[in-house]
mmCIF file of C-alpha atoms in Angstrom:
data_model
loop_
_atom_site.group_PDB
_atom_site.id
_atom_site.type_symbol
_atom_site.label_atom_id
_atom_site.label_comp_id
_atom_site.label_asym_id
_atom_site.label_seq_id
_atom_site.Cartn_x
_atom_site.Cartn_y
_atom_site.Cartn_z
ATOM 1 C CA UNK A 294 -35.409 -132.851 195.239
ATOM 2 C CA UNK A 295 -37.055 -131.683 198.492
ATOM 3 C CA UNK A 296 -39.652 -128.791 198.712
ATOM 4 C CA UNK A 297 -37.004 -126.591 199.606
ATOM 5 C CA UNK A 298 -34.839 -126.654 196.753
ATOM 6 C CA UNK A 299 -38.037 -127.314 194.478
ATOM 7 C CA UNK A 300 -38.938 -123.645 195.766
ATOM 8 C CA UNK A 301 -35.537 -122.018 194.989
ATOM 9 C CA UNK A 302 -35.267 -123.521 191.593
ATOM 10 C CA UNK A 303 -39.227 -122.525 190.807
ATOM 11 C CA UNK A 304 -37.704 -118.641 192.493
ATOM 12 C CA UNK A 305 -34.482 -118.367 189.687
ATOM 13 C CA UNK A 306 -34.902 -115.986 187.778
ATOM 14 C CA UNK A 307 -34.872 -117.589 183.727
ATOM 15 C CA UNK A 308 -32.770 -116.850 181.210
ATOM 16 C CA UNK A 309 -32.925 -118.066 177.341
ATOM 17 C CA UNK A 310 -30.070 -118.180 175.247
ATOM 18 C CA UNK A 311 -30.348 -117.853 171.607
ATOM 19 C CA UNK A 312 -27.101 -118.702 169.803
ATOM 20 C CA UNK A 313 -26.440 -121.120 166.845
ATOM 21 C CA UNK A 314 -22.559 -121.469 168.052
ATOM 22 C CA UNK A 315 -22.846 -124.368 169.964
ATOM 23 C CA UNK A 316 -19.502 -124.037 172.105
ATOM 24 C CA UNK A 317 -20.546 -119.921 172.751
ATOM 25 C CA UNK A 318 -24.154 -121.203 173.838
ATOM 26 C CA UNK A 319 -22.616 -123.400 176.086
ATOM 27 C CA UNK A 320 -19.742 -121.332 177.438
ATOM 28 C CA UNK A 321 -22.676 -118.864 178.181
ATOM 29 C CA UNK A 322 -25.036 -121.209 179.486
ATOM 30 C CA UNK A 323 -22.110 -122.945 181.371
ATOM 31 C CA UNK A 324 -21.327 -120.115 183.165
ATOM 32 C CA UNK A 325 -24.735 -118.788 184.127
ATOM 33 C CA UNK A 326 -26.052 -122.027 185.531
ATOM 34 C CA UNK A 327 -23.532 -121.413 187.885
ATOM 35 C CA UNK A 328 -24.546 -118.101 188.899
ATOM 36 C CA UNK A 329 -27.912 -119.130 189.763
ATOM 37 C CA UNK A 330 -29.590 -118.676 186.217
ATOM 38 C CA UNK A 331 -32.309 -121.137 185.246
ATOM 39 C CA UNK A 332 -30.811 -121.704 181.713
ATOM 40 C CA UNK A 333 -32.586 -122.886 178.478
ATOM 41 C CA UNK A 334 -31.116 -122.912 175.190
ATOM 42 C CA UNK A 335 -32.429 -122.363 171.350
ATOM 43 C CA UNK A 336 -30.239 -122.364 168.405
ATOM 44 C CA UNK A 337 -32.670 -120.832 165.576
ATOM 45 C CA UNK A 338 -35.171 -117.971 165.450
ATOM 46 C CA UNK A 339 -37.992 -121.182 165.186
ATOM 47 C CA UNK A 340 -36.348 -122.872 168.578
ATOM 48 C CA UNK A 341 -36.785 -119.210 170.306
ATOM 49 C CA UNK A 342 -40.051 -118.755 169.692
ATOM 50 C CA UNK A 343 -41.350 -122.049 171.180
ATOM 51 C CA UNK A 344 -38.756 -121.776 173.896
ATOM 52 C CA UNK A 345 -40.049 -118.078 175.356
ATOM 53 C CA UNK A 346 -43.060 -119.122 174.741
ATOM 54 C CA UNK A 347 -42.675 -122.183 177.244
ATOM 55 C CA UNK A 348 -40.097 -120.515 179.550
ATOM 56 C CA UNK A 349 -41.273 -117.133 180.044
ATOM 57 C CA UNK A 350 -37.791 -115.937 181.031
ATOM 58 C CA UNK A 351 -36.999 -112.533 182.388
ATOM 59 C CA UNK A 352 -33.826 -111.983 180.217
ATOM 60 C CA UNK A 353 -33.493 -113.275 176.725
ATOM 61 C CA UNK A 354 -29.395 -113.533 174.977
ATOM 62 C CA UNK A 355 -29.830 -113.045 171.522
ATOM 63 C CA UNK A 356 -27.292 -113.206 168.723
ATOM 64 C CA UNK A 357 -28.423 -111.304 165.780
ATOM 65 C CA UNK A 358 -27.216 -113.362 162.949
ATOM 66 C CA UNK A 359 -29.391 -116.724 163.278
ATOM 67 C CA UNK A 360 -29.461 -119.503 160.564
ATOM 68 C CA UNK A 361 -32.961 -119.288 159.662
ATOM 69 C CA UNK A 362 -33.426 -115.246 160.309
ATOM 70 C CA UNK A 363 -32.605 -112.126 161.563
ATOM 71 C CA UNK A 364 -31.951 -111.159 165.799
ATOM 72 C CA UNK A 365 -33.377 -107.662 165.030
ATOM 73 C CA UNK A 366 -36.440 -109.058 163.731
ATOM 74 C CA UNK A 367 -36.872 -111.517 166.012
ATOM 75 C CA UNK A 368 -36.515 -109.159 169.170
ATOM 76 C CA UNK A 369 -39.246 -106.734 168.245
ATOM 77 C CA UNK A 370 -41.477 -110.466 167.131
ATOM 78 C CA UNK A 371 -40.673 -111.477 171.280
ATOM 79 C CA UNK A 372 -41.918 -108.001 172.305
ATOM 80 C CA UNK A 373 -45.134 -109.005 170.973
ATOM 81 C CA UNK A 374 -45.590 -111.878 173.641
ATOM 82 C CA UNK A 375 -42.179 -111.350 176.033
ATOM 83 C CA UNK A 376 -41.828 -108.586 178.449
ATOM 84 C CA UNK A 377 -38.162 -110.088 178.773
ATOM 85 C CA UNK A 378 -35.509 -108.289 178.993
ATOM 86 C CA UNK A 379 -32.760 -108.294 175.881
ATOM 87 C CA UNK A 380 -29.485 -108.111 175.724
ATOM 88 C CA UNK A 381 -28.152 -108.858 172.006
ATOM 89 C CA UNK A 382 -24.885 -110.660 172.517
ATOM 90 C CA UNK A 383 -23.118 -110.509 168.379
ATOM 91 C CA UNK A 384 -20.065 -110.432 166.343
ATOM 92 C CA UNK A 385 -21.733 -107.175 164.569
ATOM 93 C CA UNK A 386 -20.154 -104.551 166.051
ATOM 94 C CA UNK A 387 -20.475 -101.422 163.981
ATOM 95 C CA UNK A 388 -22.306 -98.325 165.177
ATOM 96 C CA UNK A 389 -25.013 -98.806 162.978
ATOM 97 C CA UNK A 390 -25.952 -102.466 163.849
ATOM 98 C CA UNK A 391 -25.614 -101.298 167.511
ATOM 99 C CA UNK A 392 -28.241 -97.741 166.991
ATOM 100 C CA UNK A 393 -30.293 -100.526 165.250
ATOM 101 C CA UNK A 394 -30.680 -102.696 167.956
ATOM 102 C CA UNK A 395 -31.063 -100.294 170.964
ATOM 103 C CA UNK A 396 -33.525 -98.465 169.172
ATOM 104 C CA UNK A 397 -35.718 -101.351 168.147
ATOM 105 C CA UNK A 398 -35.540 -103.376 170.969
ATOM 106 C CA UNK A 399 -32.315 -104.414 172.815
ATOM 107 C CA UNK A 400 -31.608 -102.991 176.871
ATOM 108 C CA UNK A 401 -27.738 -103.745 175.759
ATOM 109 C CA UNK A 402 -25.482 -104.409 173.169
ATOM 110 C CA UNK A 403 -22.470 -107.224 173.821
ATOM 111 C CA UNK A 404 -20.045 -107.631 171.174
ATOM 112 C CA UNK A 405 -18.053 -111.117 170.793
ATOM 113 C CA UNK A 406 -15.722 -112.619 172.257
ATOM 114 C CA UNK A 407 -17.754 -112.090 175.413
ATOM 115 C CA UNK A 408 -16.999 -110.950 178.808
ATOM 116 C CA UNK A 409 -18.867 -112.901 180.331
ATOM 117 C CA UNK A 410 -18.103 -110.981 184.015
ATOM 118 C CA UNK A 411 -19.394 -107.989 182.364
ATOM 119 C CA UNK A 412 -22.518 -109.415 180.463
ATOM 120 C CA UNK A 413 -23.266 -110.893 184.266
ATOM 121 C CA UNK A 414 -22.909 -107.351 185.328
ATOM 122 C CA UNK A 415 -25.100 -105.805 182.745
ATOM 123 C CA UNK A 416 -27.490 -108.735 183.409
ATOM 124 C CA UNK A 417 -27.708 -108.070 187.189
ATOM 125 C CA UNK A 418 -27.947 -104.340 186.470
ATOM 126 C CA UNK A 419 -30.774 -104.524 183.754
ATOM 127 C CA UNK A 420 -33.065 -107.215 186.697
ATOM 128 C CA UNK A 421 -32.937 -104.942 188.976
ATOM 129 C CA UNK A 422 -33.906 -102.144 187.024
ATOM 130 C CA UNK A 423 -36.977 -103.623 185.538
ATOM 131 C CA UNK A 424 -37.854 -105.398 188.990
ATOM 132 C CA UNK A 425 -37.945 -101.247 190.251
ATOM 133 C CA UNK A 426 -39.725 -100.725 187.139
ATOM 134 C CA UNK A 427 -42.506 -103.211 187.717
ATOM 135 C CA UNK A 428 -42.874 -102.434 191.422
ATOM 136 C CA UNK A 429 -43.821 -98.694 190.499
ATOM 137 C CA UNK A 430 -46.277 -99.821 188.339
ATOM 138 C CA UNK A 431 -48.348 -101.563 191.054
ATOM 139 C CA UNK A 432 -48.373 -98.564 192.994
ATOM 140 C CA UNK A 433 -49.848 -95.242 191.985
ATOM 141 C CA UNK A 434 -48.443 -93.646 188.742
ATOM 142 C CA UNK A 435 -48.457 -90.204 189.391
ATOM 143 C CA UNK A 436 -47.095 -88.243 191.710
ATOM 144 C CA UNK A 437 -46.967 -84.509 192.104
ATOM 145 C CA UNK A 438 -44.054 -82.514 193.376
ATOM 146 C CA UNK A 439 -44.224 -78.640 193.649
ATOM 147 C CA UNK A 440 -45.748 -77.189 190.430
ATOM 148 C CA UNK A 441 -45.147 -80.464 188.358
ATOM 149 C CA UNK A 442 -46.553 -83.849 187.924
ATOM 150 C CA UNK A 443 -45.117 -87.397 186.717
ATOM 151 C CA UNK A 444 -46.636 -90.010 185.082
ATOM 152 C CA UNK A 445 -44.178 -93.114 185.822
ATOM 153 C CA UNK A 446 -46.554 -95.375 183.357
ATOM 154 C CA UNK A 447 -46.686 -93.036 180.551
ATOM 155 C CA UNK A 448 -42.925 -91.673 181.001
ATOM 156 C CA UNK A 449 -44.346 -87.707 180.931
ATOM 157 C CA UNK A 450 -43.418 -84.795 182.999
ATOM 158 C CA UNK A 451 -45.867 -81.791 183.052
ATOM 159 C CA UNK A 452 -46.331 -78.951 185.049
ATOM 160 C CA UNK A 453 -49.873 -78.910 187.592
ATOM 161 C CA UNK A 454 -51.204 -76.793 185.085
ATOM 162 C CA UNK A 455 -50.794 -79.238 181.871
ATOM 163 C CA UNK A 456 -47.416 -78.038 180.297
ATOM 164 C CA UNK A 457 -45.605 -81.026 179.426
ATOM 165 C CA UNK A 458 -42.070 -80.983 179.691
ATOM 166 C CA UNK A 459 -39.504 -82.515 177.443
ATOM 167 C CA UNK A 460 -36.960 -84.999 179.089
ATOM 168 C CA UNK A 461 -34.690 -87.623 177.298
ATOM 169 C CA UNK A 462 -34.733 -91.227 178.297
ATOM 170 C CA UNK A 463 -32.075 -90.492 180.657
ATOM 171 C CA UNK A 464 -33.039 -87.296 182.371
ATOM 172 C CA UNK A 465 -36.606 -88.899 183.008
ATOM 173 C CA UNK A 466 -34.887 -91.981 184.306
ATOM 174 C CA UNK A 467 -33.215 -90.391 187.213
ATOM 175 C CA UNK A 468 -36.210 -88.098 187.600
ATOM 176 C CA UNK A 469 -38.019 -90.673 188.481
ATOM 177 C CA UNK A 470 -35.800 -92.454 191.049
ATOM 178 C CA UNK A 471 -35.711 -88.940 192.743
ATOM 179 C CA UNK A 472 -39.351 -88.725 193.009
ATOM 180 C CA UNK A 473 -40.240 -92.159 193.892
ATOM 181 C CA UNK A 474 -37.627 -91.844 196.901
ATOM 182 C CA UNK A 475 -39.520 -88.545 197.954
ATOM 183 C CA UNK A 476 -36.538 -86.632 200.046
ATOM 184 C CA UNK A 477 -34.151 -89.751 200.618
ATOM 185 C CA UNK A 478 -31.107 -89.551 199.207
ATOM 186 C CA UNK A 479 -29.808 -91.535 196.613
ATOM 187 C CA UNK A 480 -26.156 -92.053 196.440
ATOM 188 C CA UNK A 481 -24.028 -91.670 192.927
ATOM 189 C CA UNK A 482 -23.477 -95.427 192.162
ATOM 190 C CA UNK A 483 -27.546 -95.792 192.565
ATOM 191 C CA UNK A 484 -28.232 -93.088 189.924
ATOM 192 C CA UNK A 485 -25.668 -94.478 187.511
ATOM 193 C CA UNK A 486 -27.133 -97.609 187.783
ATOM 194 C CA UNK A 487 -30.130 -96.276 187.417
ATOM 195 C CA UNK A 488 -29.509 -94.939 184.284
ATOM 196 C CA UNK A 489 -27.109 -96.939 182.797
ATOM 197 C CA UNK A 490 -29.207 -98.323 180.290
ATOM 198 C CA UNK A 491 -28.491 -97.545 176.402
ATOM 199 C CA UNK A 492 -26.170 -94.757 177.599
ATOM 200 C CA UNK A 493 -23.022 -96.044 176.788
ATOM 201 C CA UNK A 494 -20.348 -95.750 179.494
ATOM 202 C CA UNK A 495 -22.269 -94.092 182.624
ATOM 203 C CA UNK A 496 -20.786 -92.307 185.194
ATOM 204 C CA UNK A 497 -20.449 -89.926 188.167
ATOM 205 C CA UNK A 498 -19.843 -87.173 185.757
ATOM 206 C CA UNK A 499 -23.161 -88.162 183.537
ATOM 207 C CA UNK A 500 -25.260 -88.132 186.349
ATOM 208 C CA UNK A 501 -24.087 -84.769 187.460
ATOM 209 C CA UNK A 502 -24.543 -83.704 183.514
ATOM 210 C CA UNK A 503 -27.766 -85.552 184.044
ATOM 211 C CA UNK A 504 -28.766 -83.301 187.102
ATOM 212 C CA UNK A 505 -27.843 -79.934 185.828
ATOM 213 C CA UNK A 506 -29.773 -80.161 182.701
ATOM 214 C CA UNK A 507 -32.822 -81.544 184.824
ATOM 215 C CA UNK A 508 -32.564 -78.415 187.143
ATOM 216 C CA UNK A 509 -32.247 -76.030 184.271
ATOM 217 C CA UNK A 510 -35.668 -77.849 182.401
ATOM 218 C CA UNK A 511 -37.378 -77.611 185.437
ATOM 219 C CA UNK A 512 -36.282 -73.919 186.846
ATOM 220 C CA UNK A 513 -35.001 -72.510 183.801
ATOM 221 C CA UNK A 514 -32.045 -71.308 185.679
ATOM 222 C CA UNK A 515 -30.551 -74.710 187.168
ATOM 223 C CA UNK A 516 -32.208 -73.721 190.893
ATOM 224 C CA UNK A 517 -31.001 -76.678 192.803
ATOM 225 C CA UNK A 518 -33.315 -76.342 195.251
ATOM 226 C CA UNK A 519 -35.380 -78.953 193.169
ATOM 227 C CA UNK A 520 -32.939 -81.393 193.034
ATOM 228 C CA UNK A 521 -30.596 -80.863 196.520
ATOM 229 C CA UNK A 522 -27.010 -82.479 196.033
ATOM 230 C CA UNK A 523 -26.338 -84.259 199.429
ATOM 231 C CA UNK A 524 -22.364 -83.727 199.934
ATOM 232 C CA UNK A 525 -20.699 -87.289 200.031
ATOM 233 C CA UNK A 526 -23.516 -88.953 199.180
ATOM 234 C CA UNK A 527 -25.566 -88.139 195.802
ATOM 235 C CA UNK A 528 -29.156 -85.824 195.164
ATOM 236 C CA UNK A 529 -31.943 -85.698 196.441
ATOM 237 C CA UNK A 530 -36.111 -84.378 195.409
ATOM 238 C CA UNK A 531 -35.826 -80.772 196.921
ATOM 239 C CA UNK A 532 -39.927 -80.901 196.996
ATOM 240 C CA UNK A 533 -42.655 -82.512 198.876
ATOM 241 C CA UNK A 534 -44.064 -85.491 196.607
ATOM 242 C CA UNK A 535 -47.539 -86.234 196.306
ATOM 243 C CA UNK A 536 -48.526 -89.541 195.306
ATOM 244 C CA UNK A 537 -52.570 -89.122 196.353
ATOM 245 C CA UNK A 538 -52.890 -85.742 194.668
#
């Protein structure tokens, strides 16, 4: 292997599979290899530990029924060590199992037999996401805009003069995209991305739903002067952004 392709395999991003099927781990593993995915495989909670551990993967699969424990478990025991991303890929598929999982420590929930176009999707979607996630943290954290302030670290909205302001996961997701792009507008597709995490089936009509309960928790009256909607495009921050104040 030359330095060049020593580079671009050092630059893939890793992935660990953690599946006691062997022909599903390999179907899996198959099939992201392909795609570009350094790929490394554990079968058992015990294999998964010393695997991350090693590999220091961006993404972790994990099923949640293993032979020697529990996936749930497990995920939160990885967030002790891991900042990987998880995606639980399982034949559980009740409501419960899924709350469970999203709550405690899962970015998605996949359900066998798997689609493995859309777990690539979700995969794709969930990198880039943290990758914007880690790039605002190594630049300044808050940022003021008009008569309220965000803390992009601590996930709180306030007003200037301390008030803090309520906002679900979602709502301070796209927030947050608007203010970090300070008057550029951000297209539809963007914002749904951006907030496509553990909300189901995202859309257009989300982000609008998204939007309007944003203006009315920031104006009391939905004023869309705050957030301007761009026609044929998306939104946009209707107010100067600070980042040094």
């Amino acid at each position: 292997m030359n330095a060049t392709s020593e580079t671009a395999a050092a630059n893939r991003e890793r992935l660990v599979i953690v599946e006691d099927d062997p022909v599903t781990r390999a179907m899996i593993s198959g099939y992201f290899a392909d795609q570009g995915f350094r790929v490394e495989e554990a079968e058992s909670v015990a294999e998964a530990r010393r695997v991350v551990r090693r590999v220091k993967p961006e993404l972790i699969f994990l099923d949640v029924v293993l032979p020697d424990g529990d996936g749930f478990e497990l995920a939160k025991e990885l967030q002790g060590f891991s900042d990987a991303g998880i995606i639980f890929v399982t034949r559980r598929d009740t409501d419960i199992d899924r709350i469970v999982g999203l709550e405690l420590a899962g970015d998605h929930y996949v359900t066998k037999p798997v689609n493995l176009r859309d777990l690539l999707a979700r995969t794709r979607s969930l990198l880039r996401r943290r990758k914007i996630e880690r790039d605002t943290a190594r630049r300044s954290t808050t940022i003021t805009f008009g008569p309220f302030m965000i803390d992009l670290l601590r996930r709180e909205l306030a007003t200037v003069n301390g008030d803090p302001i309520r906002l679900t996961r979602g709502e301070f997701d796209l927030l947050a995209a608007l203010v970090d792009s300070n008057g550029r507008p951000l297209s539809r597709d963007y914002l749904i991305e951006v907030v496509s995490n553990r909300h189901g089936e995202v859309d257009a009509r989300t982000v609008d739903a998204l939007v309007a309960r944003l203006r009315r928790k920031l104006t009391g009256a939905g004023d869309p002067g705050v957030i301007a909607t761009v026609s044929g495009i998306g939104y946009k921050l209707g107010i100067f952004a600070d980042r040094n104040a």
